[in-house]
Amino acid sequence: MNESTTLLANDREPTSRHDQFSQAVLIVSTLVGSWLGMQAVHEFGHVLGAWSTGGDVERVVLHPLTISRTDVSPNPDPLLVVWMGPLIGVLLPVLVWTIAAWRKWHSAFVLRFFAGFCLVANGLYIAVGSFWSIGDCGVMLRHGTALWHLWLFGVITVPAGFALWNLQGKYFGLGPDARPVSLRIAWGTFAVAALLLVMGLCVGGS
């Protein structure tokens, strides 16, 4: 019995090391990719807002070492353009995750984490930033948005983001119910994060 147990433990050992490597790649890539992807989708919303109102997009900055931004001039409707950033920034990731979950993609849990990340990041940015008129918040307030609208946005999005994160650790190999991490999904997530990093280095300037 002891010999059999030892053999089984030895058989599992390579799989355990393999899982730990896959887990590390997946977690780091998901965090990095979520941050870079969140900024890209947020700025994409500003770009859509500018295009839909006849504005001229001068520059989109996505460099990973700076705060992302979109410069629009002329900007016929700055209020719509500024709100399109966080609105598209939360709605598009949720839509993509919903489609992935509906289609039962194996990687849907990564998109669920990303959607939650975008909800939390955008919600905190708008709600907390309202106290100091940071970035988009200053533009919103200057052009007639009530302060409580910014707080309401945060109250809706931040809890929704945490709800999407709830009980998802097992898919990343965490917790007592941890599931094996797919190396294919881990490296796929790494490839997306690397692509976003290269895009950030290439798009726009400071």
XYZ file of N, CA, C and O in Angstrom:
824
model
N 0.827 -1.206 0.000
C 0.000 0.000 0.000
C 0.860 1.255 0.000
O 0.626 2.188 -0.739
N 1.911 1.267 0.824
C 2.807 2.419 0.890
C 3.539 2.613 -0.424
O 3.727 3.716 -0.906
N 3.971 1.471 -1.026
C 4.696 1.555 -2.302
C 3.789 2.106 -3.394
O 4.191 2.930 -4.218
N 2.534 1.636 -3.401
C 1.579 2.104 -4.401
C 1.315 3.592 -4.256
O 1.256 4.331 -5.233
N 1.178 4.036 -2.996
C 0.939 5.458 -2.739
C 2.109 6.298 -3.200
O 1.948 7.370 -3.796
N 3.325 5.788 -2.956
C 4.529 6.508 -3.387
C 4.598 6.622 -4.895
O 4.916 7.671 -5.457
N 4.255 5.533 -5.590
C 4.283 5.549 -7.053
C 3.268 6.533 -7.611
O 3.538 7.277 -8.560
N 2.075 6.559 -6.993
C 1.052 7.505 -7.454
C 1.496 8.936 -7.229
O 1.282 9.817 -8.071
N 2.125 9.198 -6.094
C 2.618 10.547 -5.799
C 3.683 10.954 -6.796
O 3.708 12.098 -7.278
N 4.573 10.015 -7.145
C 5.624 10.321 -8.121
C 5.040 10.561 -9.501
O 5.526 11.383 -10.272
N 3.968 9.809 -9.819
C 3.323 9.993 -11.121
C 2.678 11.365 -11.229
O 2.637 11.968 -12.298
N 2.180 11.892 -10.109
C 1.506 13.180 -10.134
C 2.478 14.349 -10.104
O 2.130 15.455 -10.458
N 3.708 14.097 -9.690
C 4.642 15.194 -9.476
C 4.930 16.000 -10.736
O 4.838 17.233 -10.713
N 5.228 15.349 -11.908
C 5.460 16.146 -13.116
C 4.234 16.959 -13.516
O 4.343 18.090 -13.937
N 3.032 16.344 -13.360
C 1.812 17.066 -13.695
C 1.655 18.291 -12.814
O 1.238 19.353 -13.253
N 2.012 18.157 -11.536
C 1.906 19.279 -10.616
C 2.819 20.425 -11.033
O 2.417 21.581 -11.038
N 4.069 20.095 -11.400
C 4.993 21.145 -11.848
C 4.503 21.777 -13.140
O 4.607 22.991 -13.329
N 3.965 20.941 -14.026
C 3.416 21.438 -15.294
C 2.263 22.396 -15.030
O 2.157 23.465 -15.638
N 1.375 22.008 -14.091
C 0.227 22.849 -13.760
C 0.670 24.175 -13.144
O 0.079 25.223 -13.411
N 1.692 24.127 -12.301
C 2.170 25.352 -11.662
C 2.739 26.322 -12.693
O 2.513 27.531 -12.601
N 3.450 25.796 -13.678
C 3.986 26.658 -14.730
C 2.857 27.258 -15.556
O 2.838 28.466 -15.829
N 1.899 26.411 -15.944
C 0.756 26.901 -16.717
C -0.023 27.944 -15.923
O -0.465 28.958 -16.470
N -0.183 27.686 -14.638
C -0.908 28.605 -13.771
C -0.219 29.960 -13.702
O -0.875 31.006 -13.803
N 1.106 29.964 -13.548
C 1.850 31.224 -13.467
C 1.721 32.019 -14.766
O 1.493 33.232 -14.748
N 1.857 31.331 -15.898
C 1.730 31.994 -17.194
C 0.338 32.580 -17.349
O 0.161 33.725 -17.778
N -0.676 31.798 -16.977
C -2.060 32.235 -17.136
C -2.378 33.443 -16.257
O -2.955 34.430 -16.733
N -1.987 33.388 -14.989
C -2.330 34.468 -14.062
C -1.637 35.769 -14.448
O -2.264 36.835 -14.528
N -0.331 35.705 -14.705
C 0.420 36.914 -15.057
C -0.096 37.488 -16.375
O -0.315 38.702 -16.503
N -0.312 36.621 -17.361
C -0.785 37.085 -18.669
C -2.177 37.689 -18.572
O -2.478 38.692 -19.231
N -3.037 37.102 -17.743
C -4.393 37.621 -17.594
C -4.382 38.999 -16.947
O -5.112 39.904 -17.380
N -3.551 39.173 -15.918
C -3.481 40.473 -15.239
C -2.920 41.552 -16.170
O -3.486 42.644 -16.291
N -1.805 41.238 -16.828
C -1.181 42.214 -17.740
C -2.119 42.502 -18.916
O -2.341 43.661 -19.287
N -2.656 41.444 -19.503
C -3.550 41.621 -20.639
C -4.816 42.375 -20.277
O -5.327 43.165 -21.081
N -5.329 42.158 -19.061
C -6.548 42.859 -18.631
C -6.295 44.355 -18.495
O -7.133 45.170 -18.894
N -5.149 44.723 -17.918
C -4.833 46.144 -17.767
C -4.676 46.822 -19.133
O -5.278 47.867 -19.392
N -3.889 46.201 -20.012
C -3.660 46.793 -21.328
C -4.929 46.766 -22.173
O -5.244 47.732 -22.882
N -5.660 45.660 -22.100
C -6.901 45.548 -22.868
C -7.962 46.507 -22.388
O -8.710 47.071 -23.191
N -8.037 46.711 -21.074
C -9.011 47.661 -20.520
C -8.762 49.060 -21.071
O -9.698 49.759 -21.482
N -7.495 49.474 -21.108
C -7.175 50.802 -21.635
C -7.518 50.896 -23.123
O -8.057 51.910 -23.581
N -7.217 49.832 -23.875
C -7.483 49.841 -25.315
C -8.979 49.960 -25.603
O -9.402 50.742 -26.466
N -9.798 49.186 -24.883
C -11.243 49.230 -25.120
C -11.817 50.574 -24.681
O -12.698 51.135 -25.345
N -11.320 51.112 -23.567
C -11.766 52.426 -23.092
C -11.494 53.504 -24.140
O -12.379 54.309 -24.462
N -10.277 53.511 -24.680
C -9.942 54.516 -25.690
C -10.696 54.276 -26.992
O -11.041 55.232 -27.699
N -10.975 53.026 -27.309
C -11.778 52.704 -28.485
C -13.158 53.344 -28.361
O -13.734 53.825 -29.344
N -13.703 53.367 -27.144
C -14.979 54.029 -26.919
C -14.907 55.513 -27.213
O -15.814 56.084 -27.836
N -13.820 56.168 -26.768
C -13.654 57.592 -27.074
C -13.559 57.812 -28.587
O -14.125 58.780 -29.120
N -12.834 56.932 -29.266
C -12.683 57.053 -30.722
C -14.034 56.911 -31.406
O -14.374 57.691 -32.307
N -14.834 55.928 -30.995
C -16.169 55.759 -31.575
C -17.029 56.994 -31.324
O -17.770 57.431 -32.208
N -16.914 57.551 -30.119
C -17.671 58.763 -29.803
C -17.276 59.923 -30.691
O -18.134 60.683 -31.165
N -15.982 60.065 -30.925
C -15.494 61.143 -31.789
C -15.971 60.956 -33.218
O -16.472 61.902 -33.859
N -15.834 59.757 -33.731
C -16.253 59.494 -35.109
C -17.759 59.704 -35.284
O -18.199 60.217 -36.311
N -18.559 59.301 -34.287
C -20.012 59.396 -34.415
C -20.511 60.829 -34.332
O -21.655 61.118 -34.739
N -19.695 61.736 -33.815
C -20.115 63.141 -33.686
C -19.355 64.074 -34.625
O -19.477 65.291 -34.520
N -18.573 63.518 -35.529
C -17.839 64.342 -36.483
C -16.545 64.911 -35.932
O -15.970 65.843 -36.519
N -16.069 64.385 -34.816
C -14.807 64.851 -34.250
C -13.613 64.262 -34.987
O -13.731 63.258 -35.685
N -12.472 64.875 -34.796
C -11.247 64.434 -35.448
C -10.287 63.876 -34.391
O -9.841 64.595 -33.502
N -9.993 62.585 -34.482
C -9.084 61.949 -33.535
C -7.644 62.280 -33.924
O -7.159 61.844 -34.967
N -6.988 63.079 -33.101
C -5.609 63.471 -33.374
C -4.605 62.414 -32.942
O -3.625 62.153 -33.624
N -4.843 61.813 -31.794
C -3.881 60.861 -31.252
C -4.554 59.953 -30.240
O -5.405 60.386 -29.471
N -4.146 58.681 -30.257
C -4.530 57.726 -29.225
C -3.247 57.229 -28.572
O -2.355 56.731 -29.247
N -3.150 57.393 -27.271
C -1.952 56.989 -26.524
C -2.283 55.743 -25.718
O -3.171 55.761 -24.869
N -1.545 54.655 -25.992
C -1.744 53.393 -25.276
C -0.439 52.871 -24.680
O -0.366 51.705 -24.292
N 0.571 53.710 -24.614
C 1.867 53.255 -24.109
C 1.708 52.691 -22.700
O 1.075 53.315 -21.834
N 2.266 51.502 -22.429
C 2.065 50.860 -21.119
C 2.656 51.622 -19.948
O 2.297 51.367 -18.802
N 3.575 52.559 -20.194
C 4.209 53.302 -19.111
C 3.584 54.672 -18.886
O 4.133 55.491 -18.153
N 2.448 54.920 -19.526
C 1.752 56.192 -19.312
C 0.261 55.930 -19.192
O -0.202 54.808 -19.402
N -0.503 56.954 -18.836
C -1.957 56.815 -18.753
C -2.539 56.984 -20.152
O -2.230 57.959 -20.847
N -3.349 56.049 -20.566
C -3.914 56.099 -21.909
C -4.820 57.322 -22.063
O -5.421 57.797 -21.100
N -4.901 57.812 -23.293
C -5.794 58.941 -23.559
C -6.075 59.024 -25.059
O -5.350 58.445 -25.876
N -7.133 59.764 -25.397
C -7.484 60.026 -26.789
C -7.649 61.526 -26.956
O -8.455 62.143 -26.245
N -6.893 62.109 -27.866
C -6.974 63.541 -28.139
C -7.888 63.770 -29.336
O -7.655 63.214 -30.416
N -8.931 64.567 -29.137
C -9.913 64.847 -30.190
C -9.992 66.352 -30.414
O -10.237 67.110 -29.476
N -9.769 66.774 -31.652
C -9.870 68.193 -31.994
C -10.055 68.340 -33.507
O -9.221 67.854 -34.279
N -11.133 68.966 -33.938
C -12.224 69.529 -33.127
C -13.073 68.436 -32.481
O -13.100 67.298 -32.951
N -13.753 68.829 -31.414
C -14.576 67.892 -30.656
C -15.974 68.495 -30.479
O -16.244 69.191 -29.500
N -16.867 68.235 -31.435
C -18.194 68.873 -31.412
C -19.048 68.505 -30.196
O -19.899 69.277 -29.787
N -18.850 67.320 -29.649
C -19.686 66.887 -28.528
C -18.799 66.211 -27.474
O -18.778 64.980 -27.345
N -18.054 66.987 -26.708
C -17.106 66.410 -25.744
C -17.759 65.556 -24.669
O -17.143 64.603 -24.190
N -19.012 65.852 -24.319
C -19.663 65.069 -23.271
C -19.946 63.646 -23.744
O -19.697 62.676 -23.019
N -20.444 63.516 -24.969
C -20.703 62.182 -25.496
C -19.394 61.430 -25.687
O -19.300 60.243 -25.356
N -18.385 62.116 -26.215
C -17.093 61.471 -26.468
C -16.487 60.958 -25.166
O -15.993 59.831 -25.099
N -16.558 61.760 -24.106
C -15.919 61.356 -22.846
C -16.680 60.214 -22.184
O -16.068 59.318 -21.583
N -18.009 60.193 -22.298
C -18.775 59.119 -21.686
C -18.673 57.808 -22.467
O -18.828 56.715 -21.891
N -18.421 57.908 -23.761
C -18.300 56.695 -24.571
C -17.115 55.839 -24.136
O -17.136 54.613 -24.302
N -16.092 56.460 -23.562
C -14.938 55.699 -23.095
C -15.313 54.665 -22.048
O -15.155 53.449 -22.273
N -15.828 55.088 -20.893
C -16.187 54.101 -19.873
C -17.395 53.236 -20.237
O -17.466 52.079 -19.823
N -18.330 53.779 -21.010
C -19.506 52.979 -21.371
C -19.120 51.819 -22.290
O -19.464 50.663 -22.018
N -18.420 52.128 -23.377
C -17.940 51.056 -24.255
C -16.924 50.205 -23.506
O -16.854 48.980 -23.690
N -16.171 50.843 -22.630
C -15.141 50.143 -21.860
C -15.678 49.054 -20.955
O -14.939 48.132 -20.593
N -16.954 49.139 -20.569
C -17.549 48.071 -19.757
C -18.515 47.197 -20.562
O -18.587 45.988 -20.349
N -19.239 47.800 -21.496
C -20.256 47.049 -22.227
C -19.655 46.070 -23.232
O -20.127 44.927 -23.350
N -18.602 46.490 -23.945
C -18.021 45.620 -24.965
C -17.396 44.362 -24.352
O -17.645 43.246 -24.841
N -16.577 44.473 -23.292
C -16.042 43.248 -22.684
C -17.120 42.316 -22.141
O -17.005 41.089 -22.255
N -18.180 42.886 -21.553
C -19.274 42.053 -21.052
C -19.971 41.343 -22.199
O -20.329 40.155 -22.100
N -20.164 42.041 -23.325
C -20.787 41.434 -24.492
C -19.942 40.286 -25.033
O -20.462 39.198 -25.335
N -18.640 40.506 -25.143
C -17.740 39.456 -25.660
C -17.757 38.247 -24.739
O -17.823 37.098 -25.190
N -17.693 38.493 -23.415
C -17.746 37.364 -22.478
C -19.081 36.626 -22.577
O -19.115 35.381 -22.549
N -20.179 37.363 -22.718
C -21.498 36.733 -22.820
C -21.565 35.807 -24.028
O -22.091 34.687 -23.945
N -21.027 36.262 -25.142
C -21.001 35.427 -26.354
C -20.140 34.193 -26.129
O -20.505 33.072 -26.507
N -18.972 34.391 -25.495
C -18.067 33.270 -25.229
C -18.724 32.242 -24.305
O -18.596 31.027 -24.511
N -19.431 32.731 -23.280
C -20.111 31.817 -22.358
C -21.249 31.085 -23.066
O -21.457 29.876 -22.852
N -21.965 31.808 -23.915
C -23.061 31.196 -24.668
C -22.549 30.123 -25.609
O -23.144 29.051 -25.753
N -21.391 30.391 -26.241
C -20.789 29.428 -27.160
C -19.989 28.344 -26.432
O -19.473 27.436 -27.042
N -19.886 28.494 -25.106
C -19.190 27.530 -24.252
C -17.721 27.357 -24.640
O -17.197 26.240 -24.706
N -17.060 28.489 -24.896
C -15.626 28.446 -25.164
C -14.904 28.034 -23.885
O -15.254 28.461 -22.785
N -13.855 27.235 -24.043
C -13.073 26.811 -22.888
C -12.369 27.991 -22.217
O -12.097 27.954 -21.017
N -12.075 29.029 -22.998
C -11.368 30.201 -22.463
C -12.323 31.283 -21.963
O -11.879 32.386 -21.643
N -13.602 30.972 -21.860
C -14.586 31.990 -21.462
C -14.289 32.565 -20.079
O -14.582 33.728 -19.807
N -13.679 31.760 -19.201
C -13.396 32.257 -17.846
C -12.386 33.397 -17.873
O -12.426 34.292 -17.024
N -11.460 33.388 -18.846
C -10.502 34.489 -18.974
C -11.230 35.758 -19.400
O -10.973 36.852 -18.867
N -12.153 35.635 -20.328
C -12.935 36.781 -20.780
C -13.867 37.271 -19.676
O -14.140 38.470 -19.581
N -14.325 36.355 -18.831
C -15.147 36.761 -17.686
C -14.314 37.597 -16.715
O -14.780 38.624 -16.206
N -13.083 37.157 -16.449
C -12.211 37.944 -15.573
C -11.948 39.313 -16.186
O -11.982 40.331 -15.490
N -11.691 39.348 -17.494
C -11.416 40.618 -18.170
C -12.619 41.549 -18.084
O -12.475 42.750 -17.819
N -13.813 41.025 -18.301
C -15.024 41.846 -18.200
C -15.173 42.402 -16.785
O -15.493 43.588 -16.595
N -14.925 41.565 -15.779
C -14.976 42.038 -14.404
C -13.927 43.097 -14.127
O -14.196 44.091 -13.441
N -12.733 42.901 -14.672
C -11.645 43.874 -14.501
C -12.042 45.222 -15.086
O -11.823 46.270 -14.468
N -12.633 45.209 -16.275
C -13.045 46.457 -16.923
C -14.144 47.153 -16.131
O -14.148 48.390 -16.008
N -15.064 46.391 -15.580
C -16.135 46.980 -14.766
C -15.558 47.644 -13.516
O -15.911 48.783 -13.184
N -14.668 46.944 -12.830
C -14.095 47.488 -11.600
C -13.198 48.688 -11.896
O -13.293 49.740 -11.244
N -12.315 48.549 -12.900
C -11.359 49.625 -13.206
C -12.065 50.891 -13.675
O -11.769 52.000 -13.197
N -12.999 50.753 -14.604
C -13.721 51.931 -15.099
C -14.601 52.537 -14.012
O -14.706 53.767 -13.889
N -15.240 51.672 -13.222
C -16.106 52.170 -12.167
C -15.351 52.953 -11.110
O -15.785 54.033 -10.694
N -14.199 52.428 -10.686
C -13.393 53.137 -9.693
C -12.817 54.429 -10.271
O -12.753 55.456 -9.585
N -12.398 54.364 -11.527
C -11.831 55.549 -12.185
C -12.835 56.695 -12.199
O -12.495 57.844 -11.863
N -14.079 56.395 -12.557
C -15.090 57.449 -12.655
C -15.596 57.873 -11.275
O -15.713 59.073 -10.993
N -15.873 56.923 -10.408
C -16.445 57.258 -9.096
C -15.422 57.938 -8.188
O -15.691 59.006 -7.626
N -14.248 57.341 -8.050
C -13.217 57.910 -7.168
C -12.594 59.155 -7.792
O -12.332 60.151 -7.117
N -12.394 59.108 -9.113
C -11.814 60.259 -9.800
C -12.674 61.494 -9.749
O -12.184 62.620 -9.921
N -13.968 61.313 -9.480
C -14.878 62.459 -9.412
C -14.513 63.421 -8.291
O -14.795 64.612 -8.363
N -13.886 62.918 -7.234
C -13.552 63.768 -6.088
C -12.445 64.767 -6.426
O -12.335 65.824 -5.811
N -11.608 64.427 -7.393
C -10.494 65.314 -7.768
C -10.573 65.747 -9.233
O -9.625 66.314 -9.759
N -11.693 65.461 -9.895
C -11.888 65.808 -11.314
C -10.754 65.278 -12.178
O -10.223 65.972 -13.051
N -10.376 64.031 -11.939
C -9.269 63.412 -12.662
C -9.693 63.022 -14.071
O -10.738 62.412 -14.276
N -8.869 63.347 -15.062
C -9.058 62.876 -16.432
C -10.453 63.084 -16.972
O -10.973 64.202 -17.035
N -11.084 61.973 -17.381
C -12.429 62.036 -17.955
C -13.428 62.682 -17.004
O -14.376 63.349 -17.445
N -13.246 62.484 -15.707
C -14.190 63.020 -14.730
C -14.274 64.538 -14.804
O -15.357 65.122 -14.714
N -13.120 65.192 -14.971
C -13.111 66.638 -15.090
C -13.886 67.121 -16.291
O -14.637 68.103 -16.211
N -13.727 66.417 -17.424
C -14.461 66.780 -18.641
C -15.960 66.576 -18.434
O -16.783 67.420 -18.820
N -16.332 65.474 -17.809
C -17.748 65.207 -17.552
C -18.379 66.300 -16.694
O -19.470 66.805 -17.003
N -17.697 66.662 -15.631
C -18.241 67.662 -14.708
C -18.298 69.050 -15.341
O -19.253 69.801 -15.137
N -17.275 69.379 -16.134
C -17.258 70.696 -16.788
C -18.359 70.840 -17.821
O -18.793 71.957 -18.114
N -18.806 69.734 -18.387
C -19.808 69.802 -19.451
C -21.196 69.375 -18.982
O -22.040 68.975 -19.787
N -21.435 69.468 -17.693
C -22.803 69.362 -17.209
C -23.225 68.064 -16.553
O -24.376 67.947 -16.108
N -22.338 67.065 -16.475
C -22.717 65.826 -15.791
C -22.781 66.069 -14.290
O -21.856 66.642 -13.704
N -23.861 65.642 -13.664
C -23.995 65.790 -12.217
C -23.035 64.846 -11.504
O -22.766 63.731 -11.983
N -22.531 65.279 -10.368
C -21.569 64.477 -9.622
C -22.140 63.117 -9.255
O -21.438 62.093 -9.320
N -23.413 63.091 -8.915
C -24.005 61.816 -8.500
C -24.099 60.815 -9.643
O -24.150 59.604 -9.411
N -24.094 61.304 -10.880
C -24.093 60.389 -12.025
C -22.799 59.578 -12.058
O -22.809 58.379 -12.377
N -21.694 60.229 -11.732
C -20.406 59.534 -11.700
C -20.385 58.496 -10.580
O -19.878 57.384 -10.757
N -20.953 58.875 -9.434
C -21.010 57.924 -8.316
C -21.921 56.746 -8.659
O -21.610 55.595 -8.326
N -23.042 57.040 -9.328
C -23.975 55.975 -9.705
C -23.305 54.981 -10.657
O -23.505 53.761 -10.541
N -22.519 55.508 -11.587
C -21.802 54.641 -12.509
C -20.906 53.665 -11.740
O -20.873 52.467 -12.024
N -20.195 54.200 -10.753
C -19.328 53.344 -9.948
C -20.099 52.350 -9.104
O -19.697 51.187 -8.962
N -21.219 52.787 -8.540
C -22.036 51.914 -7.695
C -22.584 50.728 -8.492
O -22.741 49.619 -7.959
N -22.859 50.951 -9.780
C -23.384 49.878 -10.631
C -22.268 48.961 -11.109
O -22.381 47.724 -11.046
N -21.178 49.546 -11.585
C -20.162 48.745 -12.271
C -19.223 47.993 -11.336
O -18.865 46.841 -11.617
N -18.795 48.619 -10.249
C -17.813 47.962 -9.376
C -18.376 46.679 -8.749
O -17.737 45.622 -8.832
N -19.570 46.712 -8.122
C -20.121 45.451 -7.597
C -20.354 44.409 -8.694
O -20.177 43.202 -8.460
N -20.755 44.865 -9.881
C -20.970 43.924 -10.989
C -19.661 43.241 -11.366
O -19.631 42.036 -11.664
N -18.559 44.000 -11.345
C -17.255 43.421 -11.645
C -16.851 42.384 -10.621
O -16.384 41.286 -10.979
N -17.046 42.696 -9.336
C -16.719 41.727 -8.282
C -17.599 40.489 -8.379
O -17.157 39.374 -8.083
N -18.848 40.669 -8.801
C -19.749 39.529 -8.975
C -19.233 38.593 -10.069
O -19.314 37.363 -9.932
N -18.689 39.163 -11.142
C -18.138 38.331 -12.210
C -16.890 37.578 -11.736
O -16.622 36.468 -12.181
N -16.120 38.193 -10.852
C -14.923 37.536 -10.323
C -15.238 36.431 -9.320
O -14.415 35.555 -9.093
N -16.408 36.476 -8.718
C -16.741 35.560 -7.638
C -16.635 34.097 -8.075
O -17.161 33.698 -9.115
N -15.925 33.290 -7.287
C -15.778 31.848 -7.489
C -15.036 31.480 -8.773
O -15.163 30.350 -9.269
N -14.255 32.402 -9.323
C -13.527 32.123 -10.565
C -12.095 31.661 -10.328
O -11.415 31.256 -11.265
N -11.633 31.721 -9.080
C -10.260 31.342 -8.792
C -9.924 29.919 -9.198
O -8.793 29.629 -9.610
N -10.889 29.017 -9.111
C -10.627 27.607 -9.427
C -10.162 27.416 -10.870
O -9.394 26.502 -11.168
N -10.619 28.274 -11.774
C -10.224 28.148 -13.173
C -8.779 28.597 -13.408
O -8.196 28.305 -14.452
N -8.242 29.313 -12.432
C -6.849 29.750 -12.498
C -5.953 28.892 -11.613
O -4.824 29.257 -11.308
N -6.487 27.741 -11.191
C -5.712 26.819 -10.371
C -5.590 27.238 -8.926
O -4.651 26.822 -8.241
N -6.523 28.039 -8.431
C -6.452 28.559 -7.067
C -7.568 27.976 -6.214
O -8.671 27.723 -6.705
N -7.279 27.794 -4.923
C -8.293 27.370 -3.978
C -8.453 25.863 -3.888
O -7.856 25.104 -4.661
N -9.278 25.419 -2.950
C -9.460 23.974 -2.734
C -10.135 23.262 -3.903
O -9.996 22.048 -4.053
N -10.884 23.995 -4.714
C -11.564 23.393 -5.870
C -10.817 23.654 -7.172
O -11.417 23.639 -8.255
N -9.500 23.896 -7.059
C -8.702 24.264 -8.230
C -8.786 23.207 -9.328
O -8.778 22.002 -9.062
N -8.897 23.682 -10.543
C -8.942 22.797 -11.705
C -7.615 22.872 -12.457
O -6.921 23.879 -12.393
N -7.266 21.808 -13.172
C -6.029 21.846 -13.961
C -6.069 22.989 -14.971
O -7.100 23.240 -15.596
N -4.953 23.678 -15.109
C -4.867 24.811 -16.029
C -4.359 24.319 -17.383
O -3.351 23.625 -17.469
N -5.078 24.690 -18.425
C -4.697 24.307 -19.782
C -3.503 25.125 -20.252
O -3.542 26.361 -20.229
N -2.453 24.439 -20.669
C -1.278 25.150 -21.178
C -1.616 25.902 -22.464
O -1.090 26.994 -22.710
N -2.525 25.351 -23.249
C -2.937 26.012 -24.493
C -3.621 27.345 -24.200
O -3.329 28.360 -24.840
N -4.518 27.345 -23.215
C -5.188 28.589 -22.852
C -4.198 29.567 -22.228
O -4.244 30.776 -22.484
N -3.285 29.040 -21.416
C -2.290 29.903 -20.775
C -1.426 30.609 -21.816
O -1.216 31.829 -21.747
N -0.940 29.867 -22.795
C -0.082 30.485 -23.812
C -0.892 31.342 -24.779
O -0.384 32.319 -25.336
N -2.151 30.994 -24.987
C -3.014 31.856 -25.800
C -3.219 33.207 -25.143
O -3.176 34.254 -25.800
N -3.421 33.180 -23.816
C -3.566 34.428 -23.066
C -2.272 35.218 -23.082
O -2.282 36.450 -23.204
N -1.148 34.511 -22.983
C 0.157 35.172 -23.060
C 0.342 35.863 -24.412
O 0.834 36.998 -24.482
N -0.074 35.198 -25.495
C 0.061 35.772 -26.834
C -0.774 37.041 -26.972
O -0.320 38.037 -27.563
N -1.988 37.024 -26.424
C -2.853 38.215 -26.489
C -2.233 39.362 -25.695
O -2.205 40.508 -26.145
N -1.721 39.055 -24.495
C -1.089 40.091 -23.669
C 0.134 40.676 -24.369
O 0.351 41.902 -24.348
N 0.932 39.814 -25.012
C 2.108 40.297 -25.730
C 1.713 41.172 -26.908
O 2.350 42.205 -27.177
N 0.653 40.791 -27.621
C 0.161 41.591 -28.740
C -0.317 42.957 -28.275
O -0.021 43.987 -28.910
N -1.011 42.997 -27.149
C -1.485 44.267 -26.599
C -0.314 45.133 -26.162
O -0.343 46.365 -26.321
N 0.730 44.508 -25.631
C 1.906 45.239 -25.217
C 2.601 45.877 -26.424
O 2.971 47.058 -26.399
N 2.768 45.111 -27.488
C 3.387 45.637 -28.708
C 2.541 46.758 -29.298
O 3.047 47.800 -29.727
N 1.219 46.561 -29.304
C 0.317 47.597 -29.815
C 0.444 48.875 -28.999
O 0.478 49.976 -29.549
N 0.540 48.723 -27.687
C 0.683 49.901 -26.822
C 1.964 50.649 -27.075
O 2.006 51.888 -27.030
N 3.027 49.919 -27.352
C 4.316 50.554 -27.638
C 4.317 51.271 -28.989
O 5.071 52.221 -29.191
N 3.463 50.792 -29.888
C 3.457 51.338 -31.252
C 2.434 52.455 -31.459
O 2.588 53.279 -32.362
N 1.342 52.432 -30.667
C 0.243 53.377 -30.901
C 0.451 54.640 -30.097
O 0.552 54.611 -28.877
N 0.480 55.755 -30.792
C 0.520 57.057 -30.133
C 1.851 57.356 -29.476
O 2.828 56.608 -29.577
N 1.901 58.464 -28.825
C 3.099 58.903 -28.123
C 2.708 59.446 -26.776
O 1.622 59.210 -26.275
N 3.628 60.172 -26.166
C 3.348 60.728 -24.844
C 2.640 62.058 -24.943
O 2.065 62.522 -23.992
